[in-house]
Amino acid sequence: MQRLEAFKFQLQPNGAQERNLRRFAGACRFVYNEALALQKARCERGEKKLGYAGLCERLTQWRNSAQTPWLRDAPTHPLQQALQDLERAYKNFFAQRAGFPQFKKRGQRDSFRYPDPKQFKLDQANGRLFLPKLGWMRLRLSRAVLGAPRNATVSLRAGKWSVSIQTEREVEPVPQATGAIGIDVGIARFATFSDGRFLAPLNSFRGHEARLRSAQRALSRKVKFSHNWTKAKARVQRIYARIGNVRGDYLHKATSAISKNHAMVCIEDLQVKHLSKSAAGTAENPGRNVRAKAGLNKSILDQGWFEFRRQLQYKLQWAGGMLIAVPPRNTSQQCPVCDCVSAANRLTQARFCCVECLHEDNADVVGAKNILARGHRVVACGEAVSRCVSSAASSKQEPTEATEREATHA
Ligand SMILES: [Zn+2]
């Protein structure tokens, strides 16, 4: 099995390198925005959208133009990659996977990519990385990079530069773990297993909320773009980055342990999008419990269930196991002993007591047992499994990109 994996490390640039990193990220942003403006203008004039080759021609013109001489100082390949990124943004828009491409702003996901492994050199023995027009740079090599490098992405987050090196290698999945488990995710407990164990809730956001609130209040009192405003803004960003790191660490540890120890993992096929829908409704038809739902939404988004599932999917695939998503209907109201389904079975949030056979248990454990039983049924029928496995194969296998996306939605 071909395994794509990303290894992310913090860079330790010197002063000149750091200035150049900012300039190169700025040049890539400029090229992206310029190309987007060009495409928009062409569209308004009723002309056809330029293809990638056409954009590359324009890029050469911009690099040679007297108005933007600094573009020549930036490495070519990341600039071309910025055009590729725009092409992909258009493709995602036309496929209705994303909104219309937006102009990039400074300080929001500053990054650029060297798309070709010939462009950079990783010296693992000496803990350094060579990047064109930047030279050798130190990096915190916290683990060995396995496989052949394919591309390198340099990014800035909360004042720190890091590099994510994507590699490719051939791995034989050796299924070591046996046994199946059902997992019920929830607010009171992050995850409850069908064998009765559970993981405490993460709530990384709630823990940092007071600190974040005071930092945001301080920021709002500053004059925009002043020196003190910049400092206050950096503080807010550091807290967000910390929240993202805490969450990323927790999720990775949890999903690694689960996928190493089980061959089959069953979860509810929950749509986080639907769960966290706002209860506000429309002006003519206002919703009920808006405040309560808003608090619940915060908790739902804070838990990172979607990320939990994404990580489980690729880690199980790497370990030779499988993830099975089962229909979530009535998992919390069905008795695992006599199969009776009733809302009365669940009198309180935490306790399950069957009205037919008087079976009593923790409500989340009952949910997890039901999920496992449904998972076994799904496997026995043979349906849905192939669907699940194929979707796992097409999903991205880049663990490090996860924390970035998490941080932006926080
Ligand atoms: Zn029962």
Short mmCIF file of C-alpha atoms and ligand atoms in Angstrom, two decimals:
data_model
loop_
_atom_site.label_atom_id
_atom_site.label_comp_id
_atom_site.label_asym_id
_atom_site.label_seq_id
_atom_site.Cartn_x
_atom_site.Cartn_y
_atom_site.Cartn_z
CA MET A 1 0.00 0.00 0.00
CA GLN A 2 1.28 3.42 -0.89
CA ARG A 3 1.37 5.65 2.15
CA LEU A 4 1.42 9.44 1.93
CA GLU A 5 2.45 11.09 5.14
CA ALA A 6 3.33 14.64 6.12
CA PHE A 7 6.05 15.48 8.65
CA LYS A 8 5.85 18.94 10.13
CA PHE A 9 8.68 20.73 11.93
CA GLN A 10 9.30 24.18 13.28
CA LEU A 11 11.86 26.17 11.29
CA GLN A 12 14.57 28.21 12.99
CA PRO A 13 15.43 30.88 10.40
CA ASN A 14 18.00 33.59 11.04
CA GLY A 15 17.01 37.26 10.66
CA ALA A 16 17.69 37.54 6.94
CA GLN A 17 15.95 34.23 6.23
CA GLU A 18 12.90 35.27 8.21
CA ARG A 19 12.61 38.51 6.24
CA ASN A 20 12.87 36.54 3.01
CA LEU A 21 10.26 34.03 4.16
CA ARG A 22 7.84 36.92 4.67
CA ARG A 23 8.73 38.43 1.29
CA PHE A 24 8.26 35.13 -0.55
CA ALA A 25 4.93 34.47 1.13
CA GLY A 26 3.94 38.02 0.14
CA ALA A 27 5.06 37.46 -3.47
CA CYS A 28 2.98 34.28 -3.71
CA ARG A 29 -0.02 36.08 -2.26
CA PHE A 30 0.49 38.92 -4.77
CA VAL A 31 0.61 36.50 -7.71
CA TYR A 32 -2.50 34.67 -6.49
CA ASN A 33 -4.46 37.91 -6.05
CA GLU A 34 -3.24 39.39 -9.34
CA ALA A 35 -4.26 36.24 -11.23
CA LEU A 36 -7.66 36.19 -9.51
CA ALA A 37 -8.24 39.86 -10.38
CA LEU A 38 -7.27 39.10 -13.98
CA GLN A 39 -9.70 36.19 -14.24
CA LYS A 40 -12.49 38.26 -12.73
CA ALA A 41 -11.86 41.13 -15.17
CA ARG A 42 -11.86 38.70 -18.12
CA CYS A 43 -15.12 37.21 -16.91
CA GLU A 44 -16.73 40.68 -16.71
CA ARG A 45 -15.63 41.45 -20.26
CA GLY A 46 -17.17 38.16 -21.35
CA GLU A 47 -13.82 36.58 -22.22
CA LYS A 48 -12.80 33.02 -21.55
CA LYS A 49 -10.96 32.12 -18.35
CA LEU A 50 -7.22 31.76 -18.84
CA GLY A 51 -5.78 28.28 -18.35
CA TYR A 52 -2.74 27.47 -16.26
CA ALA A 53 -0.35 27.90 -19.21
CA GLY A 54 -1.83 31.32 -19.95
CA LEU A 55 -1.41 32.37 -16.34
CA CYS A 56 2.22 31.23 -16.36
CA GLU A 57 2.85 33.50 -19.35
CA ARG A 58 1.39 36.40 -17.40
CA LEU A 59 3.60 35.49 -14.46
CA THR A 60 6.68 35.85 -16.64
CA GLN A 61 5.45 39.27 -17.74
CA TRP A 62 4.91 40.35 -14.14
CA ARG A 63 8.35 39.12 -13.15
CA ASN A 64 9.90 41.18 -15.94
CA SER A 65 7.76 44.26 -15.38
CA ALA A 66 9.34 47.43 -13.98
CA GLN A 67 6.50 47.89 -11.47
CA THR A 68 7.11 44.65 -9.61
CA PRO A 69 10.87 44.06 -9.75
CA TRP A 70 10.79 42.34 -6.33
CA LEU A 71 8.89 39.40 -7.87
CA ARG A 72 12.16 38.32 -9.49
CA ASP A 73 13.73 37.84 -6.07
CA ALA A 74 11.17 35.19 -5.12
CA PRO A 75 11.68 31.54 -6.21
CA THR A 76 9.73 30.64 -9.37
CA HIS A 77 8.24 27.30 -8.38
CA PRO A 78 6.27 28.56 -5.36
CA LEU A 79 4.90 31.39 -7.53
CA GLN A 80 3.71 28.87 -10.11
CA GLN A 81 2.28 26.79 -7.29
CA ALA A 82 0.21 29.86 -6.26
CA LEU A 83 -1.32 29.80 -9.78
CA GLN A 84 -1.99 26.07 -9.37
CA ASP A 85 -3.71 26.84 -6.07
CA LEU A 86 -5.97 29.34 -7.84
CA GLU A 87 -6.79 26.77 -10.54
CA ARG A 88 -7.77 24.31 -7.83
CA ALA A 89 -9.87 26.95 -6.05
CA TYR A 90 -11.80 27.48 -9.32
CA LYS A 91 -12.17 23.74 -9.83
CA ASN A 92 -13.56 23.32 -6.31
CA PHE A 93 -15.95 26.18 -6.94
CA PHE A 94 -17.24 24.71 -10.22
CA ALA A 95 -17.66 21.31 -8.54
CA GLN A 96 -19.70 23.06 -5.80
CA ARG A 97 -17.28 21.92 -3.11
CA ALA A 98 -16.34 25.48 -2.14
CA GLY A 99 -17.35 29.11 -2.53
CA PHE A 100 -15.96 31.49 -5.14
CA PRO A 101 -12.17 32.07 -4.79
CA GLN A 102 -11.37 34.93 -2.40
CA PHE A 103 -8.51 37.39 -2.37
CA LYS A 104 -5.81 36.47 0.14
CA LYS A 105 -4.94 38.84 2.96
CA ARG A 106 -1.64 39.34 4.74
CA GLY A 107 -1.45 37.49 8.03
CA GLN A 108 -4.05 34.88 7.08
CA ARG A 109 -2.52 31.47 6.34
CA ASP A 110 0.75 32.91 5.06
CA SER A 111 2.39 30.03 3.23
CA PHE A 112 4.05 28.83 0.05
CA ARG A 113 4.96 25.45 -1.40
CA TYR A 114 7.95 23.98 -3.20
CA PRO A 115 6.10 21.44 -5.36
CA ASP A 116 9.16 19.57 -6.61
CA PRO A 117 11.45 17.37 -4.45
CA LYS A 118 14.42 18.44 -6.59
CA GLN A 119 13.96 21.94 -5.20
CA PHE A 120 14.85 21.26 -1.57
CA LYS A 121 17.31 19.12 0.36
CA LEU A 122 16.73 17.66 3.79
CA ASP A 123 19.87 16.93 5.78
CA GLN A 124 18.52 14.80 8.61
CA ALA A 125 21.90 14.03 10.18
CA ASN A 126 22.57 17.71 10.80
CA GLY A 127 18.99 18.85 11.33
CA ARG A 128 18.87 21.33 8.47
CA LEU A 129 16.90 22.03 5.31
CA PHE A 130 17.99 23.70 2.08
CA LEU A 131 15.44 25.89 0.30
CA PRO A 132 16.10 27.81 -2.94
CA LYS A 133 16.96 31.49 -2.42
CA LEU A 134 16.93 30.93 1.35
CA GLY A 135 19.89 28.61 1.81
CA TRP A 136 20.42 26.13 4.62
CA MET A 137 18.05 26.61 7.54
CA ARG A 138 17.92 24.89 10.93
CA LEU A 139 14.77 23.04 11.91
CA ARG A 140 13.55 21.18 14.99
CA LEU A 141 13.73 17.62 13.68
CA SER A 142 11.61 15.99 16.36
CA ARG A 143 11.35 12.67 14.50
CA ALA A 144 12.83 10.86 11.52
CA VAL A 145 11.34 11.63 8.12
CA LEU A 146 10.38 8.34 6.43
CA GLY A 147 9.91 7.84 2.70
CA ALA A 148 10.77 9.87 -0.38
CA PRO A 149 9.92 13.60 -0.10
CA ARG A 150 7.40 14.88 -2.64
CA ASN A 151 6.85 18.51 -1.72
CA ALA A 152 7.49 20.99 1.07
CA THR A 153 5.13 23.66 2.36
CA VAL A 154 6.40 26.54 4.46
CA SER A 155 3.83 28.31 6.61
CA LEU A 156 3.55 30.95 9.31
CA ARG A 157 1.34 30.53 12.33
CA ALA A 158 1.25 32.72 15.44
CA GLY A 159 4.68 34.17 14.67
CA LYS A 160 6.38 30.81 14.07
CA TRP A 161 7.48 29.39 10.72
CA SER A 162 7.24 25.70 10.06
CA VAL A 163 7.71 23.31 7.18
CA SER A 164 5.53 20.36 6.29
CA ILE A 165 7.31 17.75 4.17
CA GLN A 166 5.05 15.32 2.40
CA THR A 167 6.55 11.92 1.69
CA GLU A 168 5.55 8.79 -0.13
CA ARG A 169 6.52 5.22 0.68
CA GLU A 170 5.44 1.65 0.12
CA VAL A 171 4.14 -0.02 3.29
CA GLU A 172 2.71 -3.47 3.79
CA PRO A 173 -0.17 -3.19 6.25
CA VAL A 174 0.30 -5.89 8.85
CA PRO A 175 -2.94 -6.31 10.76
CA GLN A 176 -1.79 -6.97 14.32
CA ALA A 177 -4.83 -5.97 16.31
CA THR A 178 -7.96 -8.07 16.46
CA GLY A 179 -11.37 -7.42 17.91
CA ALA A 180 -14.04 -4.84 17.27
CA ILE A 181 -15.22 -1.86 19.23
CA GLY A 182 -18.10 0.61 19.06
CA ILE A 183 -17.59 4.27 19.90
CA ASP A 184 -20.25 6.74 20.93
CA VAL A 185 -19.16 10.38 20.88
CA GLY A 186 -20.84 12.92 23.14
CA ILE A 187 -20.61 16.13 25.10
CA ALA A 188 -20.37 14.80 28.68
CA ARG A 189 -17.76 12.24 27.60
CA PHE A 190 -15.73 12.80 24.47
CA ALA A 191 -15.96 9.13 23.51
CA THR A 192 -17.48 6.11 25.21
CA PHE A 193 -16.40 2.59 24.19
CA SER A 194 -18.64 -0.45 24.04
CA ASP A 195 -16.43 -2.19 26.65
CA GLY A 196 -17.30 0.51 29.19
CA ARG A 197 -14.13 2.62 29.03
CA PHE A 198 -14.37 6.30 28.09
CA LEU A 199 -12.33 9.39 27.23
CA ALA A 200 -12.91 12.62 29.19
CA PRO A 201 -14.13 15.60 27.16
CA LEU A 202 -11.52 17.78 25.54
CA ASN A 203 -13.04 21.26 25.97
CA SER A 204 -9.75 22.89 25.04
CA PHE A 205 -11.61 25.99 23.96
CA ARG A 206 -13.57 26.34 27.20
CA GLY A 207 -10.42 26.12 29.29
CA HIS A 208 -8.77 28.93 27.39
CA GLU A 209 -11.92 30.96 27.01
CA ALA A 210 -11.34 33.39 29.92
CA ARG A 211 -7.81 34.15 28.78
CA LEU A 212 -8.94 34.49 25.19
CA ARG A 213 -11.80 36.81 26.15
CA SER A 214 -9.57 39.18 28.08
CA ALA A 215 -7.02 39.19 25.25
CA GLN A 216 -9.74 39.97 22.71
CA ARG A 217 -11.12 42.75 24.90
CA ALA A 218 -7.67 44.27 25.17
CA LEU A 219 -7.33 44.06 21.39
CA SER A 220 -10.65 45.83 20.79
CA ARG A 221 -9.53 48.80 22.90
CA LYS A 222 -6.38 49.42 20.83
CA VAL A 223 -6.15 51.76 17.85
CA LYS A 224 -6.22 49.56 14.77
CA PHE A 225 -2.81 48.84 13.18
CA SER A 226 -0.99 50.69 15.98
CA HIS A 227 2.07 49.13 17.59
CA ASN A 228 0.13 48.05 20.68
CA TRP A 229 -2.65 46.67 18.50
CA THR A 230 -0.12 44.47 16.69
CA LYS A 231 1.16 43.14 20.01
CA ALA A 232 -2.35 42.47 21.32
CA LYS A 233 -3.25 40.73 18.06
CA ALA A 234 -0.20 38.49 18.33
CA ARG A 235 -1.32 37.50 21.84
CA VAL A 236 -4.80 36.51 20.60
CA GLN A 237 -3.23 34.47 17.81
CA ARG A 238 -0.91 32.70 20.25
CA ILE A 239 -3.88 31.63 22.39
CA TYR A 240 -5.69 30.31 19.30
CA ALA A 241 -2.58 28.43 18.24
CA ARG A 242 -2.29 26.94 21.73
CA ILE A 243 -5.92 25.79 21.61
CA GLY A 244 -5.27 24.16 18.24
CA ASN A 245 -2.14 22.42 19.52
CA VAL A 246 -3.85 21.07 22.64
CA ARG A 247 -6.71 19.74 20.58
CA GLY A 248 -4.46 18.27 17.91
CA ASP A 249 -2.33 16.48 20.48
CA TYR A 250 -5.35 15.04 22.28
CA LEU A 251 -7.04 13.80 19.11
CA HIS A 252 -3.87 12.27 17.67
CA LYS A 253 -3.11 10.35 20.88
CA ALA A 254 -6.69 9.10 21.16
CA THR A 255 -7.02 8.00 17.52
CA SER A 256 -3.56 6.36 17.48
CA ALA A 257 -4.36 4.26 20.53
CA ILE A 258 -7.75 3.21 19.14
CA SER A 259 -6.50 2.28 15.68
CA LYS A 260 -3.51 0.33 17.04
CA ASN A 261 -5.63 -1.82 19.32
CA HIS A 262 -8.67 -2.63 17.19
CA ALA A 263 -9.18 -4.19 13.78
CA MET A 264 -12.72 -2.90 13.38
CA VAL A 265 -14.04 0.37 14.76
CA CYS A 266 -17.72 1.33 14.50
CA ILE A 267 -18.94 4.90 14.86
CA GLU A 268 -22.17 6.77 14.26
CA ASP A 269 -22.52 8.33 10.84
CA LEU A 270 -23.05 11.80 12.32
CA GLN A 271 -23.20 14.91 10.21
CA VAL A 272 -21.51 17.56 12.34
CA LYS A 273 -22.83 20.13 9.87
CA HIS A 274 -26.41 19.22 10.79
CA LEU A 275 -25.78 18.84 14.51
CA SER A 276 -24.30 22.29 14.87
CA LYS A 277 -26.85 24.09 12.71
CA SER A 278 -27.95 27.35 14.34
CA ALA A 279 -31.37 27.24 16.00
CA ALA A 280 -32.07 30.90 15.24
CA GLY A 281 -34.45 30.18 12.33
CA THR A 282 -35.86 33.02 10.22
CA ALA A 283 -37.52 36.32 11.17
CA GLU A 284 -41.02 34.96 10.34
CA ASN A 285 -40.34 31.64 11.98
CA PRO A 286 -37.97 32.17 14.93
CA GLY A 287 -36.45 29.05 16.46
CA ARG A 288 -36.70 27.88 20.06
CA ASN A 289 -33.88 27.38 22.57
CA VAL A 290 -31.53 29.56 20.54
CA ARG A 291 -29.20 30.31 23.46
CA ALA A 292 -29.07 26.69 24.60
CA LYS A 293 -28.37 25.47 21.06
CA ALA A 294 -25.64 28.09 20.64
CA GLY A 295 -23.91 26.74 23.75
CA LEU A 296 -24.30 23.19 22.49
CA ASN A 297 -22.93 24.18 19.09
CA LYS A 298 -19.88 25.64 20.75
CA SER A 299 -19.37 22.34 22.55
CA ILE A 300 -19.92 20.30 19.38
CA LEU A 301 -17.44 22.33 17.34
CA ASP A 302 -15.01 22.36 20.26
CA GLN A 303 -14.87 18.57 20.42
CA GLY A 304 -13.45 18.09 16.94
CA TRP A 305 -15.52 15.01 16.13
CA PHE A 306 -15.07 15.44 12.40
CA GLU A 307 -11.31 15.53 12.82
CA PHE A 308 -11.56 12.50 15.15
CA ARG A 309 -13.31 10.53 12.44
CA ARG A 310 -10.93 11.69 9.69
CA GLN A 311 -7.90 10.60 11.72
CA LEU A 312 -9.49 7.26 12.66
CA GLN A 313 -10.15 6.60 9.00
CA TYR A 314 -6.61 7.04 7.72
CA LYS A 315 -4.89 5.56 10.79
CA LEU A 316 -7.05 2.42 10.64
CA GLN A 317 -6.25 2.13 6.96
CA TRP A 318 -2.53 2.37 7.74
CA ALA A 319 -2.88 -0.32 10.41
CA GLY A 320 -4.88 -2.63 8.13
CA GLY A 321 -8.11 -2.18 10.08
CA MET A 322 -11.41 -0.68 9.02
CA LEU A 323 -13.79 2.04 10.10
CA ILE A 324 -17.52 1.44 9.80
CA ALA A 325 -20.06 4.23 9.99
CA VAL A 326 -23.51 3.05 11.05
CA PRO A 327 -26.87 4.87 10.81
CA PRO A 328 -27.28 6.89 14.02
CA ARG A 329 -31.03 6.43 14.42
CA ASN A 330 -32.14 5.51 17.98
CA THR A 331 -28.74 4.28 19.15
CA SER A 332 -29.38 5.92 22.51
CA GLN A 333 -32.95 4.62 22.96
CA GLN A 334 -32.61 0.97 21.97
CA CYS A 335 -32.07 -1.72 24.61
CA PRO A 336 -29.01 -3.88 23.78
CA VAL A 337 -30.56 -6.91 25.55
CA CYS A 338 -34.15 -7.08 24.27
CA ASP A 339 -34.00 -4.59 21.34
CA CYS A 340 -36.97 -2.59 22.60
CA VAL A 341 -36.89 1.03 21.35
CA SER A 342 -38.52 3.66 23.54
CA ALA A 343 -37.82 7.24 24.59
CA ALA A 344 -38.81 6.14 28.12
CA ASN A 345 -35.69 3.93 28.23
CA ARG A 346 -33.67 7.07 28.59
CA LEU A 347 -35.18 8.93 31.53
CA THR A 348 -32.08 10.99 32.31
CA GLN A 349 -29.12 12.04 30.20
CA ALA A 350 -26.69 9.66 31.91
CA ARG A 351 -28.80 6.63 32.86
CA PHE A 352 -30.40 3.98 30.64
CA CYS A 353 -33.15 1.77 32.08
CA CYS A 354 -35.12 -0.53 29.77
CA VAL A 355 -38.91 -0.40 30.29
CA GLU A 356 -39.32 -4.01 29.05
CA CYS A 357 -36.50 -6.06 30.62
CA LEU A 358 -35.26 -3.54 33.26
CA HIS A 359 -31.71 -3.73 31.87
CA GLU A 360 -29.74 -0.87 33.42
CA ASP A 361 -26.49 0.74 32.28
CA ASN A 362 -24.77 4.02 31.52
CA ALA A 363 -26.57 5.60 28.56
CA ASP A 364 -23.38 6.25 26.57
CA VAL A 365 -22.17 2.66 27.02
CA VAL A 366 -25.56 1.45 25.73
CA GLY A 367 -25.13 3.74 22.70
CA ALA A 368 -21.65 2.34 22.02
CA LYS A 369 -22.91 -1.27 22.33
CA ASN A 370 -25.71 -0.55 19.86
CA ILE A 371 -23.25 1.02 17.46
CA LEU A 372 -21.02 -2.06 17.65
CA ALA A 373 -23.99 -4.40 17.07
CA ARG A 374 -25.04 -2.38 14.02
CA GLY A 375 -21.46 -2.43 12.76
CA HIS A 376 -21.44 -6.23 12.91
CA ARG A 377 -24.74 -6.29 11.01
CA VAL A 378 -23.33 -3.97 8.34
CA VAL A 379 -20.31 -6.26 7.89
CA ALA A 380 -22.51 -9.36 7.76
CA CYS A 381 -24.58 -7.79 4.99
CA GLY A 382 -21.43 -6.78 3.17
CA GLU A 383 -22.99 -3.52 2.10
CA ALA A 384 -21.68 -0.09 3.00
CA VAL A 385 -18.28 -1.53 3.90
CA SER A 386 -16.88 -1.12 0.43
CA ARG A 387 -18.34 2.37 0.38
CA CYS A 388 -16.66 3.17 3.67
CA VAL A 389 -13.31 1.73 2.66
CA SER A 390 -13.31 3.46 -0.70
CA SER A 391 -14.08 6.80 0.89
CA ALA A 392 -11.18 6.16 3.26
CA ALA A 393 -8.87 5.58 0.33
CA SER A 394 -9.80 8.85 -1.31
CA SER A 395 -9.57 10.90 1.87
CA LYS A 396 -6.47 12.95 2.50
CA GLN A 397 -3.72 11.40 4.53
CA GLU A 398 -2.09 14.52 5.82
CA PRO A 399 -2.21 14.58 9.59
CA THR A 400 -0.36 17.84 9.95
CA GLU A 401 -2.73 19.86 7.83
CA ALA A 402 -5.45 18.99 10.29
CA THR A 403 -4.27 21.21 13.09
CA GLU A 404 -4.08 24.17 10.74
CA ARG A 405 -7.64 23.84 9.65
CA GLU A 406 -8.77 23.29 13.21
CA ALA A 407 -7.09 26.49 14.33
CA THR A 408 -8.82 28.60 11.73
CA HIS A 409 -12.28 27.50 12.68
CA ALA A 410 -11.58 27.97 16.40
ZN ZN B 1 -34.54 -4.39 27.37
#
